[in-house]
Coordinates of C-alpha atoms and ligand atoms in Angstrom, one line a residue:
X1 CA 291.0 -66.0 158.9
X2 CA 293.5 -68.8 158.0
X3 CA 294.6 -69.5 154.5
X4 CA 292.8 -72.9 154.9
X5 CA 289.5 -71.1 155.2
X6 CA 290.1 -69.2 152.0
X7 CA 291.2 -72.5 150.3
X8 CA 288.0 -74.3 151.3
X9 CA 285.8 -71.4 150.0
X10 CA 287.8 -71.5 146.7
X11 CA 287.5 -75.3 146.5
X12 CA 283.7 -75.0 147.1
X13 CA 283.4 -72.4 144.4
X14 CA 285.2 -74.6 141.8
X15 CA 283.6 -77.9 142.8
X16 CA 279.8 -78.1 142.5
X17 CA 280.0 -81.7 143.8
X18 CA 282.3 -80.9 146.7
X19 CA 282.7 -83.9 149.0
X20 CA 281.4 -82.0 152.1
X21 CA 278.2 -81.1 150.2
X22 CA 277.8 -84.6 148.7
X23 CA 278.2 -86.1 152.2
X24 CA 275.6 -83.8 153.7
X25 CA 273.2 -84.5 150.8
X26 CA 273.6 -88.3 151.2
X27 CA 273.2 -88.1 155.0
X28 CA 270.1 -85.9 154.6
X29 CA 268.6 -88.3 152.0
X30 CA 269.1 -91.2 154.4
X31 CA 268.2 -89.5 157.7
X32 CA 265.8 -86.8 157.0
X33 CA 263.4 -88.7 154.7
X34 CA 260.1 -88.4 156.5
X35 CA 257.1 -90.4 155.2
X36 CA 254.7 -88.0 156.9
X37 CA 256.3 -84.9 155.3
X38 CA 253.4 -84.2 152.8
X39 CA 250.9 -84.3 155.6
X40 CA 253.1 -82.1 157.9
X41 CA 253.5 -79.6 155.1
X42 CA 249.7 -79.4 154.8
X43 CA 249.3 -79.1 158.5
X44 CA 252.2 -76.6 159.0
X45 CA 253.9 -79.0 161.5
X46 CA 257.6 -78.6 162.5
X47 CA 259.6 -81.8 162.8
X48 CA 261.5 -81.5 166.1
X49 CA 263.1 -84.9 165.7
X50 CA 264.4 -84.0 162.3
X51 CA 265.9 -80.8 163.9
X52 CA 267.6 -82.9 166.6
X53 CA 269.0 -85.1 163.9
X54 CA 270.5 -82.1 162.1
X55 CA 272.1 -81.1 165.4
X56 CA 273.4 -84.6 166.1
X57 CA 274.9 -84.5 162.6
X58 CA 276.9 -81.5 163.8
X59 CA 275.4 -79.0 161.3
X60 CA 274.3 -76.4 163.9
X61 CA 277.7 -76.3 165.5
X62 CA 280.0 -76.3 162.5
X63 CA 281.4 -72.7 163.2
X64 CA 280.9 -72.7 166.9
X65 CA 283.9 -72.7 169.3
X66 CA 285.1 -76.2 170.2
X67 CA 285.0 -75.4 173.9
X68 CA 281.2 -75.1 173.6
X69 CA 280.9 -78.3 171.7
X70 CA 281.1 -76.8 168.2
X71 CA 283.4 -77.8 165.4
X72 CA 285.3 -74.5 165.1
X73 CA 285.1 -74.9 161.3
X74 CA 285.2 -72.3 158.5
X75 CA 282.2 -70.6 156.9
X76 CA 282.6 -72.6 153.6
X77 CA 282.1 -75.8 155.5
X78 CA 278.8 -74.5 156.9
X79 CA 277.7 -73.3 153.4
X80 CA 278.6 -76.7 151.7
X81 CA 276.7 -78.5 154.5
X82 CA 273.6 -76.2 154.1
X83 CA 273.7 -76.8 150.3
X84 CA 273.9 -80.5 150.8
X85 CA 271.0 -80.5 153.3
X86 CA 268.9 -78.4 150.9
X87 CA 269.6 -80.9 148.2
X88 CA 269.0 -84.0 150.2
X89 CA 266.1 -83.0 152.4
X90 CA 262.7 -82.6 150.9
X91 CA 261.5 -80.6 154.0
X92 CA 263.1 -77.3 153.0
X93 CA 261.2 -75.5 155.8
X94 CA 263.2 -77.7 158.3
X95 CA 266.6 -76.9 156.7
X96 CA 265.6 -73.2 156.5
X97 CA 264.8 -73.1 160.2
X98 CA 268.2 -74.7 161.0
X99 CA 270.1 -72.3 158.8
X100 CA 268.2 -69.3 160.1
X101 CA 269.0 -70.2 163.8
X102 CA 272.7 -70.7 163.0
X103 CA 273.0 -67.5 161.0
X104 CA 270.9 -65.2 163.2
X105 CA 270.6 -66.2 166.9
X106 CA 273.7 -68.3 167.1
X107 CA 275.8 -65.8 165.1
X108 CA 274.7 -63.0 167.4
X109 CA 275.6 -65.0 170.5
X110 CA 278.9 -66.1 169.0
X111 CA 279.9 -62.6 167.9
X112 CA 278.6 -60.6 170.8
X113 CA 277.9 -62.9 173.8
X114 CA 280.0 -63.0 176.9
X115 CA 281.6 -66.3 177.8
X116 CA 278.8 -66.8 180.4
X117 CA 276.0 -66.0 177.9
X118 CA 277.6 -68.4 175.3
X119 CA 277.8 -71.2 177.8
X120 CA 274.2 -70.7 179.0
X121 CA 272.5 -69.8 175.6
X122 CA 274.7 -70.9 172.7
X123 CA 275.9 -74.3 173.8
X124 CA 272.4 -75.9 174.3
X125 CA 271.4 -74.6 170.8
X126 CA 274.2 -76.6 169.2
X127 CA 272.7 -79.8 170.7
X128 CA 269.1 -78.8 169.9
X129 CA 268.4 -78.9 173.6
X130 CA 267.0 -75.4 173.3
X131 CA 265.9 -73.3 170.3
X132 CA 266.4 -69.6 169.8
X133 CA 264.7 -66.9 167.8
X134 CA 265.9 -63.5 166.5
X135 CA 263.3 -60.7 167.0
X136 CA 263.5 -57.4 165.2
X137 CA 260.4 -57.1 163.0
X138 CA 257.3 -55.4 164.4
X139 CA 253.8 -54.7 163.1
X140 CA 254.8 -51.1 162.1
X141 CA 258.5 -51.7 161.4
X142 CA 259.6 -54.2 158.8
X143 CA 262.0 -52.9 156.2
X144 CA 262.3 -49.7 158.3
X145 CA 263.7 -51.9 161.1
X146 CA 265.1 -49.2 163.3
X147 CA 261.7 -47.6 163.6
X148 CA 261.0 -50.2 166.2
X149 CA 258.8 -49.2 169.2
X150 CA 259.7 -52.0 171.6
X151 CA 261.3 -50.4 174.7
X152 CA 263.6 -51.6 177.5
X153 CA 263.7 -49.3 180.5
X154 CA 266.2 -49.6 183.3
X155 CA 264.8 -50.8 186.6
X156 CA 266.3 -51.9 189.9
X157 CA 266.4 -55.6 188.7
X158 CA 267.8 -54.9 185.2
X159 CA 265.5 -53.9 182.3
X160 CA 261.7 -54.0 181.8
X161 CA 260.6 -54.7 178.2
X162 CA 257.4 -53.7 176.4
X163 CA 256.6 -54.5 172.8
X164 CA 255.3 -56.7 170.0
X165 CA 257.6 -58.6 167.6
X166 CA 256.0 -60.3 164.6
X167 CA 256.9 -62.6 161.7
X168 CA 259.5 -64.4 163.9
X169 CA 261.0 -67.7 162.7
X170 CA 260.8 -70.2 165.5
X171 CA 258.8 -67.9 167.8
X172 CA 256.1 -70.5 168.8
X173 CA 258.7 -73.1 169.8
X174 CA 261.7 -71.1 171.0
X175 CA 263.1 -71.3 174.5
X176 CA 264.6 -67.8 174.3
X177 CA 264.7 -64.7 172.1
X178 CA 267.3 -62.2 171.0
X179 CA 265.1 -59.1 171.3
X180 CA 266.0 -55.7 169.9
X181 CA 264.5 -52.8 171.9
X182 CA 265.0 -49.1 172.4
X183 CA 266.9 -48.2 175.5
X184 CA 267.1 -44.5 174.5
X185 CA 264.1 -43.6 172.2
X186 CA 265.6 -40.1 171.6
X187 CA 268.8 -41.5 170.2
X188 CA 267.4 -43.0 167.0
X189 CA 269.3 -46.1 165.9
X190 CA 272.0 -45.4 168.5
X191 CA 269.5 -46.0 171.2
X192 CA 268.8 -49.6 170.2
X193 CA 270.1 -52.5 172.4
X194 CA 269.8 -56.3 172.3
X195 CA 268.6 -58.6 175.1
X196 CA 268.3 -62.3 175.8
X197 CA 264.8 -63.1 176.9
X198 CA 263.7 -66.5 178.1
X199 CA 260.3 -67.6 176.9
X200 CA 259.4 -68.6 180.5
X201 CA 259.9 -65.0 181.8
X202 CA 256.7 -63.6 183.3
X203 CA 255.2 -61.1 180.8
X204 CA 256.4 -63.0 177.7
X205 CA 253.8 -64.6 175.5
X206 CA 254.0 -66.1 172.0
X207 CA 251.3 -66.6 169.3
X208 CA 250.2 -69.9 167.9
X209 CA 252.0 -71.0 164.8
X210 CA 251.0 -68.7 161.9
X211 CA 250.0 -70.5 158.7
X212 CA 251.9 -69.2 155.7
X213 CA 252.1 -69.8 151.9
X214 CA 255.5 -71.7 151.9
X215 CA 258.1 -72.7 154.5
X216 CA 255.1 -74.2 156.2
X217 CA 257.1 -76.6 158.4
X218 CA 259.1 -73.6 159.8
X219 CA 257.5 -72.4 163.0
X220 CA 256.6 -68.8 162.7
X221 CA 254.7 -66.2 164.8
X222 CA 254.7 -63.3 167.3
X223 CA 256.3 -62.5 170.6
X224 CA 254.6 -60.1 173.0
X225 CA 256.6 -58.5 175.8
X226 CA 254.3 -57.1 178.4
X227 CA 256.4 -55.7 181.2
X228 CA 258.8 -58.6 181.3
X229 CA 262.0 -58.0 183.4
X230 CA 265.4 -59.3 182.4
X231 CA 268.5 -59.0 184.5
X232 CA 271.4 -56.8 183.5
X233 CA 273.5 -59.9 182.6
X234 CA 271.0 -60.6 179.8
X235 CA 272.0 -57.4 177.9
X236 CA 273.7 -58.8 174.7
X237 CA 276.6 -56.6 173.6
X238 CA 277.1 -53.0 174.8
X239 CA 274.1 -50.7 175.5
X240 CA 273.2 -48.8 172.4
X241 CA 275.1 -51.2 170.0
X242 CA 272.0 -53.1 169.0
X243 CA 271.6 -51.5 165.5
X244 CA 275.2 -52.2 164.5
X245 CA 275.0 -55.7 165.9
X246 CA 271.7 -56.3 164.0
X247 CA 273.2 -55.0 160.8
X248 CA 276.3 -57.2 161.1
X249 CA 274.3 -60.4 161.8
X250 CA 271.8 -59.6 159.0
X251 CA 274.5 -59.0 156.5
X252 CA 275.8 -62.6 157.2
X253 CA 272.2 -64.0 157.1
X254 CA 271.4 -62.3 153.8
X255 CA 274.6 -63.5 152.2
X256 CA 274.7 -67.1 153.4
X257 CA 271.2 -68.4 154.5
X258 CA 270.3 -69.1 150.9
X259 CA 273.1 -71.8 150.5
X260 CA 270.3 -74.3 151.5
X261 CA 268.0 -72.9 148.8
X262 CA 270.8 -73.4 146.2
X263 CA 270.8 -77.1 147.1
X264 CA 267.0 -77.2 146.7
X265 CA 267.3 -75.4 143.3
X266 CA 269.9 -77.9 142.1
X267 CA 267.7 -80.8 143.0
X268 CA 264.8 -79.2 141.2
X269 CA 267.1 -78.8 138.1
X270 CA 268.0 -82.5 138.2
X271 CA 264.4 -83.6 138.8
X272 CA 263.2 -81.4 135.8
X273 CA 266.0 -82.7 133.5
X274 CA 265.0 -86.3 134.3
X275 CA 261.3 -85.5 133.7
X276 CA 262.1 -83.7 130.3
X277 CA 264.2 -86.7 129.2
X278 CA 261.4 -89.1 130.0
X279 CA 258.2 -87.3 129.1
X280 CA 257.1 -87.8 125.5
X281 CA 254.7 -85.7 123.4
X282 CA 254.2 -85.6 119.6
X283 CA 256.2 -88.8 119.4
X284 CA 259.4 -87.4 121.0
X285 CA 260.9 -86.6 124.3
X286 CA 260.0 -83.0 125.4
X287 CA 263.7 -82.4 126.1
X288 CA 264.1 -82.3 122.3
X289 CA 261.9 -79.2 122.1
X290 CA 264.2 -76.2 122.2
X291 CA 261.5 -74.3 124.2
X292 CA 262.0 -76.9 127.0
X293 CA 265.8 -77.5 126.8
X294 CA 266.4 -73.7 126.9
X295 CA 264.4 -73.4 130.1
X296 CA 266.7 -76.1 131.6
X297 CA 269.8 -74.3 130.3
X298 CA 268.5 -71.1 132.0
X299 CA 267.9 -73.0 135.2
X300 CA 271.5 -74.2 135.1
X301 CA 272.8 -70.7 134.4
X302 CA 270.8 -69.3 137.4
X303 CA 272.0 -71.9 139.7
X304 CA 275.6 -71.6 138.6
X305 CA 275.7 -67.8 138.9
X306 CA 274.0 -67.8 142.3
X307 CA 276.4 -70.4 143.6
X308 CA 279.4 -68.5 142.2
X309 CA 278.2 -65.3 143.9
X310 CA 277.6 -67.2 147.2
X311 CA 281.2 -68.6 147.3
X312 CA 282.7 -65.3 146.1
X313 CA 281.0 -63.6 149.0
X314 CA 282.4 -66.4 151.3
X315 CA 285.8 -65.8 149.9
X316 CA 285.5 -62.0 150.6
X317 CA 284.4 -62.8 154.2
X318 CA 287.3 -65.4 154.6
X319 CA 289.7 -62.7 153.4
X320 CA 288.3 -60.2 156.0
X321 CA 286.9 -57.9 153.3
X322 CA 283.6 -56.1 153.3
X323 CA 280.6 -58.1 152.1
X324 CA 278.0 -55.4 152.1
X325 CA 277.7 -55.1 148.3
X326 CA 278.3 -58.8 147.7
X327 CA 275.7 -60.0 150.3
X328 CA 273.0 -57.7 148.9
X329 CA 273.7 -58.8 145.3
X330 CA 273.9 -62.5 146.3
X331 CA 270.7 -62.5 148.3
X332 CA 268.8 -60.7 145.6
X333 CA 270.1 -62.9 142.8
X334 CA 269.8 -66.2 144.6
X335 CA 266.2 -65.6 145.9
X336 CA 264.8 -64.1 142.7
X337 CA 266.4 -66.8 140.6
X338 CA 265.1 -69.5 142.9
X339 CA 261.6 -68.3 142.3
X340 CA 262.1 -68.0 138.5
X341 CA 263.6 -71.5 138.5
X342 CA 260.7 -73.0 140.5
X343 CA 258.1 -71.4 138.1
X344 CA 260.0 -72.8 135.1
X345 CA 260.1 -76.2 136.7
X346 CA 256.3 -76.1 137.0
X347 CA 256.0 -75.1 133.4
X348 CA 258.1 -78.0 132.2
X349 CA 256.2 -80.5 134.3
X350 CA 252.8 -79.3 132.9
X351 CA 249.8 -80.3 135.1
X352 CA 252.1 -82.5 137.1
X353 CA 254.0 -79.4 138.1
X354 CA 250.8 -77.7 139.2
X355 CA 249.3 -80.6 141.2
X356 CA 250.4 -80.7 144.9
X357 CA 251.2 -84.4 145.2
X358 CA 254.4 -84.2 143.1
X359 CA 255.9 -81.4 145.2
X360 CA 256.9 -79.1 142.3
X361 CA 254.4 -76.3 143.0
X362 CA 255.6 -76.3 146.7
X363 CA 259.0 -75.0 145.6
X364 CA 257.3 -71.9 144.1
X365 CA 255.7 -71.2 147.5
X366 CA 259.0 -71.9 149.3
X367 CA 260.9 -69.6 147.0
X368 CA 258.5 -66.7 147.5
X369 CA 259.4 -66.6 151.2
X370 CA 263.0 -65.9 150.4
X371 CA 262.0 -62.6 148.8
X372 CA 261.2 -61.2 152.3
X373 CA 263.6 -62.7 154.8
X374 CA 266.8 -60.8 155.6
X375 CA 265.4 -57.7 153.8
X376 CA 263.2 -57.6 150.6
X377 CA 264.7 -57.4 147.1
X378 CA 263.8 -53.7 147.1
X379 CA 265.9 -53.2 150.2
X380 CA 268.8 -55.1 148.7
X381 CA 268.5 -52.8 145.6
X382 CA 268.6 -49.8 147.9
X383 CA 271.8 -51.0 149.5
X384 CA 273.4 -51.6 146.1
X385 CA 272.2 -48.1 144.9
X386 CA 273.6 -46.5 148.0
X387 CA 277.0 -48.2 147.5
X388 CA 277.0 -47.0 143.9
X389 CA 276.7 -43.5 145.2
X390 CA 273.2 -42.9 144.1
Ligands
FAD1 C1 259.5 -66.5 156.1 C2 259.9 -65.3 156.9 C3 260.7 -65.4 158.0 C4 261.0 -64.2 158.8 N1 261.7 -64.4 159.9 C5 262.0 -63.2 160.7 C6 262.7 -63.4 161.9 O1 263.1 -64.5 162.3 N2 262.9 -62.2 162.6 C7 262.5 -61.0 162.2 O2 262.7 -60.0 162.9 N3 261.8 -60.9 161.1 C8 261.5 -62.0 160.3 N4 260.8 -61.8 159.1 C9 260.2 -60.5 158.8 C10 261.0 -59.9 157.6 O3 262.3 -59.4 158.1 C11 260.2 -58.8 157.0 O4 259.1 -59.4 156.4 C12 260.9 -57.9 156.1 O5 261.9 -57.1 156.8 C13 260.0 -56.9 155.3 O6 259.1 -56.3 156.2 P1 257.6 -56.2 156.0 O7 257.1 -57.6 155.8 O8 257.0 -55.5 157.2 O9 257.3 -55.4 154.7 P2 257.4 -53.8 154.5 O10 258.7 -53.3 155.0 O11 256.1 -53.2 155.0 O12 257.5 -53.7 152.9 C14 256.3 -53.9 152.1 C15 256.7 -53.6 150.7 O13 257.3 -52.2 150.5 C16 258.6 -52.3 150.0 N5 259.5 -51.3 150.7 C17 259.5 -51.0 152.0 N6 260.5 -50.1 152.2 C18 261.0 -49.8 151.0 C19 262.0 -48.9 150.6 N7 262.7 -48.1 151.4 N8 262.3 -48.9 149.3 C20 261.7 -49.7 148.4 N9 260.7 -50.5 148.7 C21 260.4 -50.6 150.0 C22 259.1 -53.7 150.3 O14 260.2 -54.1 149.5 C23 257.8 -54.5 150.2 O15 257.6 -54.8 148.8 C24 260.5 -63.0 158.4 C25 259.6 -62.9 157.2 C26 259.4 -64.0 156.5 C27 258.5 -63.9 155.3

């Protein structure tokens, strides 16, 4: 990594109003404001046009190679942009979907794809001409990801896949999937490989969108592989390397996906400060009650610490150091504190916080989703405990 990359991560850490973040927030406020959002959120409807706008803004391709149409930029530029989008765009489910695709499917293709696979699969993702999903979880293997039962058996035309993937972001609207499957069931995690599977392949079916508590505008569902055949050239990375590829991609996702949630947390802090300064009870502004102002101080502390951890992790990555401990700590801290912050915002807003039309309660529902993606908080604690030598 270049020194410039480290410099930008350091700049981002020191400047909560960094110009790249501010520009993304302003762009999102102007270009991703959707008058139908409240209804879409109720109906669990994804905004494809909004996703195309995010691609046209360049956010999906920030780190992708210039020869594929990407910006070839550093990680901190992506994080500042996600933060800005999270701040400026009310539809957090849309921004979450964009960040998830960049940090999982695109990251896997960029790290492990051949030039031909990158041209065919990665380049169209940057322009939102196609959408990709990253499929590991199964009905019987969630946290215990390598207990997967999806299989890929060699055949004369390549590999034939059987299995069921569930809880997959983008599944109902994806054009292709990165699918993890066992190529050698006797070899444990060393028998896992990854494949690129087009959604139009015979034998592939997807569920309808699954309604969920939060992130309701993020498409979500199952992928069933019933004897679908993929050619040898759709093997992603070496045979048997699926587990280490998955771990590498997931480590990035868990460390960095929540940049967008930090933006949403910060907007919630500002909204709640404004409300507390305005709302009067017992003849005074509620901000003057210490019980209220201390909640806001705690919200600020949580945002500041999570943000510092995010960019510290980015600095480690930019310096080529291990982020295993830092990514687990960052993910756990950011997502758990986003939830506590959202609950505190509801408390300060009183009934207005609890009623759907003001959009405060939604942030509790969104924040709960973060506790499961990229590994639950318990799984992060297990990683930290292991690294502590326990
Ligand atoms: C919004 C959202 C988007 C998602 N997107 C994707 C996606 O795109 N692709 C994909 O593959 N998956 C995706 N997932 C699935 C996600 O990865 C899993 O939900 C997660 O790995 C947990 O698995 P599980 O839900 O089966 O829970 P389980 O693993 O069954 O866990 C249930 C409970 O047991 C606890 N637990 C389990 N094992 C341990 C342990 N060893 N120690 C301590 N506690 C433990 C967990 O912490 C949890 O509290 C998504 C999930 C959500 C909610």
